[in-house]
Amino acid sequence: MITAVLTIAGLASLFGLILGYSAIRFRVEGDPIADQIDSLLPQTQCGQCAYAGCRPYAEAIAAGEAEINRCPPGGETTMIALAELLGRDPMPLEDEAAAEKPKSVAFIIEADCIGCTLCIQACPVDAIVGAAKQMHTVIEDECTGCDLCLPPCPVECIVMRPLEATPRTWRWPFPKEITAEAAHG
Amino acid sequence: MADQRTTWSFYGGLRMDDHKALSTERPLQRMPMPARLILPLQQHIGHSAEPAVQVGEQVKKGQLVANAVDFVSAPLHAPTSGTVIEIGDRPIPHPSGLNDACIVIEADGQDAWAELPEPLPDYHAHSSAQLRERIRWAGIVGLGGAAFPTAAKVNTSGQRPIDSLIINAAECEPYITCDDALMRERAGDIVDGIVILRHLIDARECLIGIEDNKPEAIASLRQAITQSGQQDIEIVVVPSVYPSGGEKQLIQLLTGKAVPSHGLPSAVGVLCQNVATAAAIADAVLRGRPLIERIVTVTGHGVGQPGNFLVPLGTAADVLVQHAGGYTDRVHELIHGGPMMGFGLRDDRVPITKGTNCLLAASRDEAPPAEPERPCIRCGQCAEVCPAQLLPQQLFWYARARDFDKVQDYHLFDCIECGCCAYVCPAHIPLVHYYRFAKTEIWAQERDREKSDLARRRHEARQARLERLERQRKARLRKKKEALESKSGASDAVDPKKAAIEAAMQRAAAKKAAQQAAPSSED
């Protein structure tokens, strides 16, 4: 009887030690689920999901506090990718209208810029260059098209311009569209 | 006999009417210099060239007008002397029909050459790096149609040694005969170029793969080889099965080696170059001339006098068609490239580029309008003809369902877009169009991913900077506060003003005490 109790107690403490050791030795830094979600988000940092950037939204989804349908720039593709990752059911986007907006980048009408630096402070990816009382300009390749620089501008000199396709970024249309076009033409 | 060599075969492919006689009846003609030349900055795979001239500048024939920006890029040269009249967006030969940056040169009619680099007839004395630099300077790209910068392709250092240099003279696509014309007229230059290439990459053997429907070209090449004394260059005649001119297919035909999926021919010790590229290399090395002209086949029942033309790069397609007898009333569509892999032009003012091998002014019979697509009946004919041994049906289903992971699992990127599957499809499904759609969508997704990674890095860097600045600000405030506190603490002892006030107060108190004491003593 006593042997059995001692054996079980011994085993229990042994496994307890192993588990306790592994919890420290193999500790995972950060939240791997949030990282995976973050890598699927478009990183526009626009805040249209009501969180302060993509990372906070990813953490909120990981914590089960937010739905997966709140990212308009990512659109349906992102929502479906998130649904697959998390094993949730796909759902319609919360803001369909915002998702249909074409991709665009900010453009500063340089003649109207007064050099107030407010847009520079608002840009989440440091894509605007300029200094106080100097003209500012947007680095097109680095702009995510988040619209966050529009409200702070006191002279409304920032406009969003849709990104036009070039021969290098052009995509073949889905074949059906062509046949329909050919039939009409 | 050299051509008794055993050849292998590749899977699938099609035997079809070649329609080549249409453009080989007339000898090669030189196109007169047009009044205006349009040079797109991107005529090659890789990065666009950067203009090296300004609007209004006078240029000479052969002068560099745009620089290569990096390893996979190619410079451009002026095809004639004249004035740069515009640098801006113009229609280019591209399936999108979009405009792209071009340099426009107005010819002055002098056709005066710029100073050219020294010819290198003793190329044996020069290192591979020097010869590659010359090829790079000349702006040579793969002239078979793919237009990959040749200097980058022949840089085999760091890879396994090249056993076989394969010269692609197959020209398998119907209607196209520009390489045929080149072999008939300039076989000597081709052989010179081959010898230079062989020296450059130090290949053990050299094979020329050519389809059996070009007897004149074979005879002409054979004569040139005999004359040059390079008897170990072997001509291998292969049956005319489309697409024998595909790089991987030709390697399979000539060596029996299969280039691995996602791999380059160098993985099996082979380097493949087109005949026209070899001739251009001879021009660059032996004559110091850049690539400023190429042979273009203008053919089809929609053009008056089909034939092959030596055309300055940048000549507008409509000017070239005009020179070839103009459009006939049967013309239905102008196709850039051949009927299998080419694309329809929406605007015939696009320029001839380094990659333009053919302009096909097709009649309605030659390019029939697409028939309505019907459901796939799973007949499997597409899989039987696919030379890349893919499963075209599976690719089709997944491309249609926009399942871009699955479509890559079925090796979408091994598809060479030869068009055999769509050609045999009884349901008239535009299969290649689906694959092109899927490929460009996948590339767009990759670009988006790169862009979002960049945005994430920049956002994180910004957050880190803001936090650092905030920490620094707080540290500064704390220091200031501490300094203030310690200052006030220390001043109690040393501040002379306060000491003076206190001394005065003490004196006053002592006086008051003395005064209070005095009257009491008087009492």
PDB file of C-alpha atoms in Angstrom, chain B residues 100-354:
ATOM      1  CA  ASP B 100       4.985  52.622 -71.059  1.00  0.00           C
ATOM      2  CA  ALA B 101       8.011  54.910 -71.033  1.00  0.00           C
ATOM      3  CA  CYS B 102       9.715  55.234 -74.434  1.00  0.00           C
ATOM      4  CA  ILE B 103      12.460  57.357 -75.958  1.00  0.00           C
ATOM      5  CA  VAL B 104      11.368  58.782 -79.307  1.00  0.00           C
ATOM      6  CA  ILE B 105      14.058  59.654 -81.841  1.00  0.00           C
ATOM      7  CA  GLU B 106      13.468  61.638 -85.027  1.00  0.00           C
ATOM      8  CA  ALA B 107      15.900  60.431 -87.682  1.00  0.00           C
ATOM      9  CA  ASP B 108      18.039  63.089 -89.411  1.00  0.00           C
ATOM     10  CA  GLY B 109      18.589  60.949 -92.489  1.00  0.00           C
ATOM     11  CA  GLN B 110      22.382  60.991 -92.072  1.00  0.00           C
ATOM     12  CA  ASP B 111      22.520  57.595 -90.377  1.00  0.00           C
ATOM     13  CA  ALA B 112      25.906  58.651 -88.976  1.00  0.00           C
ATOM     14  CA  TRP B 113      27.604  56.208 -86.622  1.00  0.00           C
ATOM     15  CA  ALA B 114      28.752  57.158 -83.151  1.00  0.00           C
ATOM     16  CA  GLU B 115      32.201  56.167 -82.008  1.00  0.00           C
ATOM     17  CA  LEU B 116      31.995  52.460 -81.307  1.00  0.00           C
ATOM     18  CA  PRO B 117      34.109  50.361 -78.980  1.00  0.00           C
ATOM     19  CA  GLU B 118      37.072  48.480 -80.441  1.00  0.00           C
ATOM     20  CA  PRO B 119      36.227  45.239 -82.228  1.00  0.00           C
ATOM     21  CA  LEU B 120      37.696  42.248 -80.415  1.00  0.00           C
ATOM     22  CA  PRO B 121      38.683  39.847 -83.216  1.00  0.00           C
ATOM     23  CA  ASP B 122      41.176  38.237 -80.805  1.00  0.00           C
ATOM     24  CA  TYR B 123      38.395  37.376 -78.341  1.00  0.00           C
ATOM     25  CA  HIS B 124      40.385  34.336 -77.224  1.00  0.00           C
ATOM     26  CA  ALA B 125      42.775  36.740 -75.536  1.00  0.00           C
ATOM     27  CA  HIS B 126      39.976  38.302 -73.500  1.00  0.00           C
ATOM     28  CA  SER B 127      38.534  36.982 -70.273  1.00  0.00           C
ATOM     29  CA  SER B 128      34.950  35.775 -69.988  1.00  0.00           C
ATOM     30  CA  ALA B 129      34.173  38.809 -67.836  1.00  0.00           C
ATOM     31  CA  GLN B 130      35.385  41.189 -70.566  1.00  0.00           C
ATOM     32  CA  LEU B 131      33.334  39.415 -73.214  1.00  0.00           C
ATOM     33  CA  ARG B 132      30.259  39.409 -70.969  1.00  0.00           C
ATOM     34  CA  GLU B 133      30.758  43.123 -70.411  1.00  0.00           C
ATOM     35  CA  ARG B 134      30.792  43.649 -74.179  1.00  0.00           C
ATOM     36  CA  ILE B 135      27.595  41.608 -74.601  1.00  0.00           C
ATOM     37  CA  ARG B 136      26.012  43.561 -71.786  1.00  0.00           C
ATOM     38  CA  TRP B 137      27.052  46.881 -73.321  1.00  0.00           C
ATOM     39  CA  ALA B 138      25.548  45.834 -76.669  1.00  0.00           C
ATOM     40  CA  GLY B 139      22.142  45.379 -75.022  1.00  0.00           C
ATOM     41  CA  ILE B 140      21.787  41.836 -76.291  1.00  0.00           C
ATOM     42  CA  VAL B 141      18.803  39.882 -75.011  1.00  0.00           C
ATOM     43  CA  GLY B 142      17.400  36.491 -76.009  1.00  0.00           C
ATOM     44  CA  LEU B 143      16.069  37.147 -79.518  1.00  0.00           C
ATOM     45  CA  GLY B 144      13.901  34.051 -79.651  1.00  0.00           C
ATOM     46  CA  GLY B 145      11.143  36.056 -78.033  1.00  0.00           C
ATOM     47  CA  ALA B 146      11.705  35.775 -74.291  1.00  0.00           C
ATOM     48  CA  ALA B 147      14.205  38.683 -74.272  1.00  0.00           C
ATOM     49  CA  PHE B 148      16.155  37.660 -71.184  1.00  0.00           C
ATOM     50  CA  PRO B 149      19.406  39.686 -70.905  1.00  0.00           C
ATOM     51  CA  THR B 150      22.094  37.499 -72.483  1.00  0.00           C
ATOM     52  CA  ALA B 151      24.994  38.780 -70.362  1.00  0.00           C
ATOM     53  CA  ALA B 152      23.153  37.523 -67.275  1.00  0.00           C
ATOM     54  CA  LYS B 153      22.299  34.204 -68.911  1.00  0.00           C
ATOM     55  CA  VAL B 154      25.864  33.417 -69.994  1.00  0.00           C
ATOM     56  CA  ASN B 155      27.254  34.240 -66.564  1.00  0.00           C
ATOM     57  CA  THR B 156      27.693  30.649 -65.460  1.00  0.00           C
ATOM     58  CA  SER B 157      30.295  31.311 -62.792  1.00  0.00           C
ATOM     59  CA  GLY B 158      29.371  29.718 -59.509  1.00  0.00           C
ATOM     60  CA  GLN B 159      27.162  27.160 -61.217  1.00  0.00           C
ATOM     61  CA  ARG B 160      28.066  23.685 -62.308  1.00  0.00           C
ATOM     62  CA  PRO B 161      30.196  23.607 -65.476  1.00  0.00           C
ATOM     63  CA  ILE B 162      28.340  23.670 -68.786  1.00  0.00           C
ATOM     64  CA  ASP B 163      28.713  20.473 -70.831  1.00  0.00           C
ATOM     65  CA  SER B 164      26.594  21.412 -73.799  1.00  0.00           C
ATOM     66  CA  LEU B 165      25.953  24.666 -75.572  1.00  0.00           C
ATOM     67  CA  ILE B 166      22.658  24.278 -77.418  1.00  0.00           C
ATOM     68  CA  ILE B 167      21.822  26.700 -80.179  1.00  0.00           C
ATOM     69  CA  ASN B 168      18.101  26.981 -80.693  1.00  0.00           C
ATOM     70  CA  ALA B 169      17.343  27.110 -84.398  1.00  0.00           C
ATOM     71  CA  ALA B 170      14.145  25.082 -84.161  1.00  0.00           C
ATOM     72  CA  GLU B 171      11.764  27.991 -84.784  1.00  0.00           C
ATOM     73  CA  CYS B 172       8.791  25.724 -84.238  1.00  0.00           C
ATOM     74  CA  GLU B 173       5.891  28.159 -84.192  1.00  0.00           C
ATOM     75  CA  PRO B 174       3.825  28.290 -87.384  1.00  0.00           C
ATOM     76  CA  TYR B 175       4.235  31.334 -89.659  1.00  0.00           C
ATOM     77  CA  ILE B 176       7.486  32.576 -88.071  1.00  0.00           C
ATOM     78  CA  THR B 177      10.559  32.387 -90.331  1.00  0.00           C
ATOM     79  CA  CYS B 178      12.873  35.141 -89.090  1.00  0.00           C
ATOM     80  CA  ASP B 179      15.505  32.701 -87.787  1.00  0.00           C
ATOM     81  CA  ASP B 180      15.220  30.711 -91.005  1.00  0.00           C
ATOM     82  CA  ALA B 181      15.954  33.882 -93.002  1.00  0.00           C
ATOM     83  CA  LEU B 182      18.858  34.750 -90.720  1.00  0.00           C
ATOM     84  CA  MET B 183      20.385  31.285 -91.149  1.00  0.00           C
ATOM     85  CA  ARG B 184      20.085  31.484 -94.908  1.00  0.00           C
ATOM     86  CA  GLU B 185      21.640  34.958 -95.116  1.00  0.00           C
ATOM     87  CA  ARG B 186      24.061  35.205 -92.205  1.00  0.00           C
ATOM     88  CA  ALA B 187      25.119  31.655 -91.324  1.00  0.00           C
ATOM     89  CA  GLY B 188      28.753  32.796 -91.044  1.00  0.00           C
ATOM     90  CA  ASP B 189      27.924  35.325 -88.324  1.00  0.00           C
ATOM     91  CA  ILE B 190      25.908  32.712 -86.464  1.00  0.00           C
ATOM     92  CA  VAL B 191      28.861  30.327 -86.472  1.00  0.00           C
ATOM     93  CA  ASP B 192      31.197  33.147 -85.299  1.00  0.00           C
ATOM     94  CA  GLY B 193      28.806  33.924 -82.467  1.00  0.00           C
ATOM     95  CA  ILE B 194      28.598  30.262 -81.520  1.00  0.00           C
ATOM     96  CA  VAL B 195      32.380  29.990 -81.346  1.00  0.00           C
ATOM     97  CA  ILE B 196      32.537  33.073 -79.097  1.00  0.00           C
ATOM     98  CA  LEU B 197      29.769  31.724 -76.877  1.00  0.00           C
ATOM     99  CA  ARG B 198      31.489  28.398 -76.625  1.00  0.00           C
ATOM    100  CA  HIS B 199      34.750  30.055 -75.643  1.00  0.00           C
ATOM    101  CA  LEU B 200      32.854  32.178 -73.117  1.00  0.00           C
ATOM    102  CA  ILE B 201      31.208  29.318 -71.256  1.00  0.00           C
ATOM    103  CA  ASP B 202      33.841  26.682 -72.001  1.00  0.00           C
ATOM    104  CA  ALA B 203      31.330  24.111 -73.229  1.00  0.00           C
ATOM    105  CA  ARG B 204      32.513  20.603 -74.108  1.00  0.00           C
ATOM    106  CA  GLU B 205      30.093  20.118 -77.003  1.00  0.00           C
ATOM    107  CA  CYS B 206      27.994  22.377 -79.151  1.00  0.00           C
ATOM    108  CA  LEU B 207      24.739  21.340 -80.793  1.00  0.00           C
ATOM    109  CA  ILE B 208      22.487  23.268 -83.122  1.00  0.00           C
ATOM    110  CA  GLY B 209      18.892  22.041 -82.889  1.00  0.00           C
ATOM    111  CA  ILE B 210      16.888  22.708 -86.043  1.00  0.00           C
ATOM    112  CA  GLU B 211      13.549  21.432 -87.337  1.00  0.00           C
ATOM    113  CA  ASP B 212      13.554  19.361 -90.509  1.00  0.00           C
ATOM    114  CA  ASN B 213      11.297  21.847 -92.334  1.00  0.00           C
ATOM    115  CA  LYS B 214      14.213  24.238 -93.015  1.00  0.00           C
ATOM    116  CA  PRO B 215      16.458  22.414 -95.521  1.00  0.00           C
ATOM    117  CA  GLU B 216      17.968  25.623 -96.993  1.00  0.00           C
ATOM    118  CA  ALA B 217      18.946  26.900 -93.563  1.00  0.00           C
ATOM    119  CA  ILE B 218      20.487  23.540 -92.672  1.00  0.00           C
ATOM    120  CA  ALA B 219      22.546  23.557 -95.883  1.00  0.00           C
ATOM    121  CA  SER B 220      23.647  27.127 -95.319  1.00  0.00           C
ATOM    122  CA  LEU B 221      24.705  26.438 -91.712  1.00  0.00           C
ATOM    123  CA  ARG B 222      26.536  23.293 -92.749  1.00  0.00           C
ATOM    124  CA  GLN B 223      28.473  25.232 -95.362  1.00  0.00           C
ATOM    125  CA  ALA B 224      29.372  27.957 -92.864  1.00  0.00           C
ATOM    126  CA  ILE B 225      30.608  25.376 -90.376  1.00  0.00           C
ATOM    127  CA  THR B 226      32.806  23.746 -93.022  1.00  0.00           C
ATOM    128  CA  GLN B 227      34.197  27.134 -94.054  1.00  0.00           C
ATOM    129  CA  SER B 228      34.994  28.128 -90.488  1.00  0.00           C
ATOM    130  CA  GLY B 229      36.690  24.832 -89.769  1.00  0.00           C
ATOM    131  CA  GLN B 230      34.640  24.352 -86.604  1.00  0.00           C
ATOM    132  CA  GLN B 231      33.745  20.788 -87.502  1.00  0.00           C
ATOM    133  CA  ASP B 232      32.779  19.832 -83.963  1.00  0.00           C
ATOM    134  CA  ILE B 233      29.705  22.061 -84.020  1.00  0.00           C
ATOM    135  CA  GLU B 234      26.988  19.495 -84.593  1.00  0.00           C
ATOM    136  CA  ILE B 235      23.770  20.203 -86.455  1.00  0.00           C
ATOM    137  CA  VAL B 236      20.976  18.060 -85.046  1.00  0.00           C
ATOM    138  CA  VAL B 237      17.885  17.898 -87.220  1.00  0.00           C
ATOM    139  CA  VAL B 238      14.744  17.268 -85.209  1.00  0.00           C
ATOM    140  CA  PRO B 239      11.229  16.477 -86.413  1.00  0.00           C
ATOM    141  CA  SER B 240       8.867  19.424 -86.814  1.00  0.00           C
ATOM    142  CA  VAL B 241       6.726  18.955 -83.731  1.00  0.00           C
ATOM    143  CA  TYR B 242       5.514  22.067 -81.967  1.00  0.00           C
ATOM    144  CA  PRO B 243       6.951  23.211 -79.458  1.00  0.00           C
ATOM    145  CA  SER B 244      10.381  21.691 -80.158  1.00  0.00           C
ATOM    146  CA  GLY B 245      11.835  25.194 -79.877  1.00  0.00           C
ATOM    147  CA  GLY B 246      10.821  25.463 -76.230  1.00  0.00           C
ATOM    148  CA  GLU B 247      14.046  25.579 -74.248  1.00  0.00           C
ATOM    149  CA  LYS B 248      13.315  22.575 -72.050  1.00  0.00           C
ATOM    150  CA  GLN B 249      11.836  20.623 -74.972  1.00  0.00           C
ATOM    151  CA  LEU B 250      14.866  21.208 -77.201  1.00  0.00           C
ATOM    152  CA  ILE B 251      17.253  20.184 -74.423  1.00  0.00           C
ATOM    153  CA  GLN B 252      15.229  17.009 -73.945  1.00  0.00           C
ATOM    154  CA  LEU B 253      15.271  16.350 -77.699  1.00  0.00           C
ATOM    155  CA  LEU B 254      19.010  16.826 -78.094  1.00  0.00           C
ATOM    156  CA  THR B 255      20.436  15.461 -74.867  1.00  0.00           C
ATOM    157  CA  GLY B 256      17.692  13.348 -73.315  1.00  0.00           C
ATOM    158  CA  LYS B 257      18.115  15.379 -70.130  1.00  0.00           C
ATOM    159  CA  ALA B 258      15.055  16.775 -68.382  1.00  0.00           C
ATOM    160  CA  VAL B 259      15.437  20.215 -66.828  1.00  0.00           C
ATOM    161  CA  PRO B 260      13.955  19.957 -63.327  1.00  0.00           C
ATOM    162  CA  SER B 261      10.788  21.774 -62.353  1.00  0.00           C
ATOM    163  CA  HIS B 262      11.616  25.350 -61.253  1.00  0.00           C
ATOM    164  CA  GLY B 263      15.200  24.654 -62.419  1.00  0.00           C
ATOM    165  CA  LEU B 264      17.369  26.256 -65.082  1.00  0.00           C
ATOM    166  CA  PRO B 265      19.065  24.338 -67.912  1.00  0.00           C
ATOM    167  CA  SER B 266      22.371  24.902 -66.104  1.00  0.00           C
ATOM    168  CA  ALA B 267      21.103  22.372 -63.536  1.00  0.00           C
ATOM    169  CA  VAL B 268      21.685  19.684 -66.187  1.00  0.00           C
ATOM    170  CA  GLY B 269      24.830  21.333 -67.537  1.00  0.00           C
ATOM    171  CA  VAL B 270      23.241  22.973 -70.569  1.00  0.00           C
ATOM    172  CA  LEU B 271      23.093  26.526 -71.821  1.00  0.00           C
ATOM    173  CA  CYS B 272      20.624  27.341 -74.575  1.00  0.00           C
ATOM    174  CA  GLN B 273      20.835  30.361 -76.894  1.00  0.00           C
ATOM    175  CA  ASN B 274      18.869  31.382 -79.936  1.00  0.00           C
ATOM    176  CA  VAL B 275      20.598  31.632 -83.352  1.00  0.00           C
ATOM    177  CA  ALA B 276      19.794  35.322 -83.707  1.00  0.00           C
ATOM    178  CA  THR B 277      21.336  35.953 -80.286  1.00  0.00           C
ATOM    179  CA  ALA B 278      24.512  34.219 -81.491  1.00  0.00           C
ATOM    180  CA  ALA B 279      24.651  36.482 -84.557  1.00  0.00           C
ATOM    181  CA  ALA B 280      24.132  39.558 -82.363  1.00  0.00           C
ATOM    182  CA  ILE B 281      27.028  38.430 -80.155  1.00  0.00           C
ATOM    183  CA  ALA B 282      29.255  38.181 -83.244  1.00  0.00           C
ATOM    184  CA  ASP B 283      28.246  41.757 -84.173  1.00  0.00           C
ATOM    185  CA  ALA B 284      29.038  43.035 -80.698  1.00  0.00           C
ATOM    186  CA  VAL B 285      32.366  41.263 -80.243  1.00  0.00           C
ATOM    187  CA  LEU B 286      33.812  41.212 -83.757  1.00  0.00           C
ATOM    188  CA  ARG B 287      32.443  44.562 -84.973  1.00  0.00           C
ATOM    189  CA  GLY B 288      31.772  46.491 -81.751  1.00  0.00           C
ATOM    190  CA  ARG B 289      28.163  47.031 -82.818  1.00  0.00           C
ATOM    191  CA  PRO B 290      25.245  47.208 -80.382  1.00  0.00           C
ATOM    192  CA  LEU B 291      21.892  45.516 -81.003  1.00  0.00           C
ATOM    193  CA  ILE B 292      19.929  48.090 -82.990  1.00  0.00           C
ATOM    194  CA  GLU B 293      18.118  46.003 -85.575  1.00  0.00           C
ATOM    195  CA  ARG B 294      16.580  42.583 -85.913  1.00  0.00           C
ATOM    196  CA  ILE B 295      14.844  40.404 -88.468  1.00  0.00           C
ATOM    197  CA  VAL B 296      11.058  40.407 -88.217  1.00  0.00           C
ATOM    198  CA  THR B 297       8.685  38.147 -90.124  1.00  0.00           C
ATOM    199  CA  VAL B 298       5.678  40.031 -91.465  1.00  0.00           C
ATOM    200  CA  THR B 299       3.207  37.449 -92.641  1.00  0.00           C
ATOM    201  CA  GLY B 300      -0.375  36.286 -92.850  1.00  0.00           C
ATOM    202  CA  HIS B 301      -3.047  36.734 -95.477  1.00  0.00           C
ATOM    203  CA  GLY B 302      -3.773  40.176 -94.105  1.00  0.00           C
ATOM    204  CA  VAL B 303      -0.594  41.682 -95.524  1.00  0.00           C
ATOM    205  CA  GLY B 304       0.229  42.417 -99.164  1.00  0.00           C
ATOM    206  CA  GLN B 305       3.781  41.104 -99.514  1.00  0.00           C
ATOM    207  CA  PRO B 306       4.663  38.796 -96.648  1.00  0.00           C
ATOM    208  CA  GLY B 307       8.366  38.323 -96.025  1.00  0.00           C
ATOM    209  CA  ASN B 308      11.281  38.844 -93.695  1.00  0.00           C
ATOM    210  CA  PHE B 309      12.636  42.298 -93.028  1.00  0.00           C
ATOM    211  CA  LEU B 310      15.754  43.580 -91.338  1.00  0.00           C
ATOM    212  CA  VAL B 311      14.113  46.263 -89.222  1.00  0.00           C
ATOM    213  CA  PRO B 312      15.648  49.048 -87.084  1.00  0.00           C
ATOM    214  CA  LEU B 313      14.407  48.613 -83.497  1.00  0.00           C
ATOM    215  CA  GLY B 314      11.745  51.161 -82.719  1.00  0.00           C
ATOM    216  CA  THR B 315      10.094  51.080 -86.148  1.00  0.00           C
ATOM    217  CA  ALA B 316       6.331  51.358 -85.698  1.00  0.00           C
ATOM    218  CA  ALA B 317       4.436  48.183 -86.622  1.00  0.00           C
ATOM    219  CA  ASP B 318       2.127  50.068 -88.993  1.00  0.00           C
ATOM    220  CA  VAL B 319       5.127  51.513 -90.875  1.00  0.00           C
ATOM    221  CA  LEU B 320       6.598  48.026 -91.232  1.00  0.00           C
ATOM    222  CA  VAL B 321       3.285  46.571 -92.430  1.00  0.00           C
ATOM    223  CA  GLN B 322       3.040  49.442 -94.914  1.00  0.00           C
ATOM    224  CA  HIS B 323       6.490  48.566 -96.212  1.00  0.00           C
ATOM    225  CA  ALA B 324       5.393  44.942 -96.554  1.00  0.00           C
ATOM    226  CA  GLY B 325       2.674  45.871 -99.014  1.00  0.00           C
ATOM    227  CA  GLY B 326       0.144  47.193 -96.498  1.00  0.00           C
ATOM    228  CA  TYR B 327      -2.928  45.490 -95.152  1.00  0.00           C
ATOM    229  CA  THR B 328      -5.140  43.508 -97.508  1.00  0.00           C
ATOM    230  CA  ASP B 329      -8.890  43.603 -97.166  1.00  0.00           C
ATOM    231  CA  ARG B 330      -8.755  40.174 -95.540  1.00  0.00           C
ATOM    232  CA  VAL B 331      -6.967  41.440 -92.438  1.00  0.00           C
ATOM    233  CA  HIS B 332      -8.821  40.681 -89.249  1.00  0.00           C
ATOM    234  CA  GLU B 333      -6.263  41.050 -86.464  1.00  0.00           C
ATOM    235  CA  LEU B 334      -2.600  42.079 -86.109  1.00  0.00           C
ATOM    236  CA  ILE B 335      -0.819  39.599 -83.855  1.00  0.00           C
ATOM    237  CA  HIS B 336       2.520  40.268 -82.167  1.00  0.00           C
ATOM    238  CA  GLY B 337       4.407  36.958 -82.256  1.00  0.00           C
ATOM    239  CA  GLY B 338       3.033  33.759 -83.695  1.00  0.00           C
ATOM    240  CA  PRO B 339      -0.485  32.329 -83.749  1.00  0.00           C
ATOM    241  CA  MET B 340       0.144  30.035 -80.770  1.00  0.00           C
ATOM    242  CA  MET B 341       1.961  32.233 -78.276  1.00  0.00           C
ATOM    243  CA  GLY B 342       1.467  35.746 -79.613  1.00  0.00           C
ATOM    244  CA  PHE B 343      -1.082  38.320 -78.566  1.00  0.00           C
ATOM    245  CA  GLY B 344      -3.370  40.639 -80.496  1.00  0.00           C
ATOM    246  CA  LEU B 345      -2.314  44.271 -80.778  1.00  0.00           C
ATOM    247  CA  ARG B 346      -4.950  46.890 -80.010  1.00  0.00           C
ATOM    248  CA  ASP B 347      -2.873  49.633 -81.580  1.00  0.00           C
ATOM    249  CA  ASP B 348      -0.667  49.078 -84.645  1.00  0.00           C
ATOM    250  CA  ARG B 349       1.553  52.071 -83.862  1.00  0.00           C
ATOM    251  CA  VAL B 350       3.501  50.073 -81.288  1.00  0.00           C
ATOM    252  CA  PRO B 351       7.225  49.773 -81.992  1.00  0.00           C
ATOM    253  CA  ILE B 352       9.220  46.713 -83.008  1.00  0.00           C
ATOM    254  CA  THR B 353      11.252  45.710 -79.956  1.00  0.00           C
ATOM    255  CA  LYS B 354      14.125  43.296 -79.354  1.00  0.00           C
TER     256      LYS B 354
END
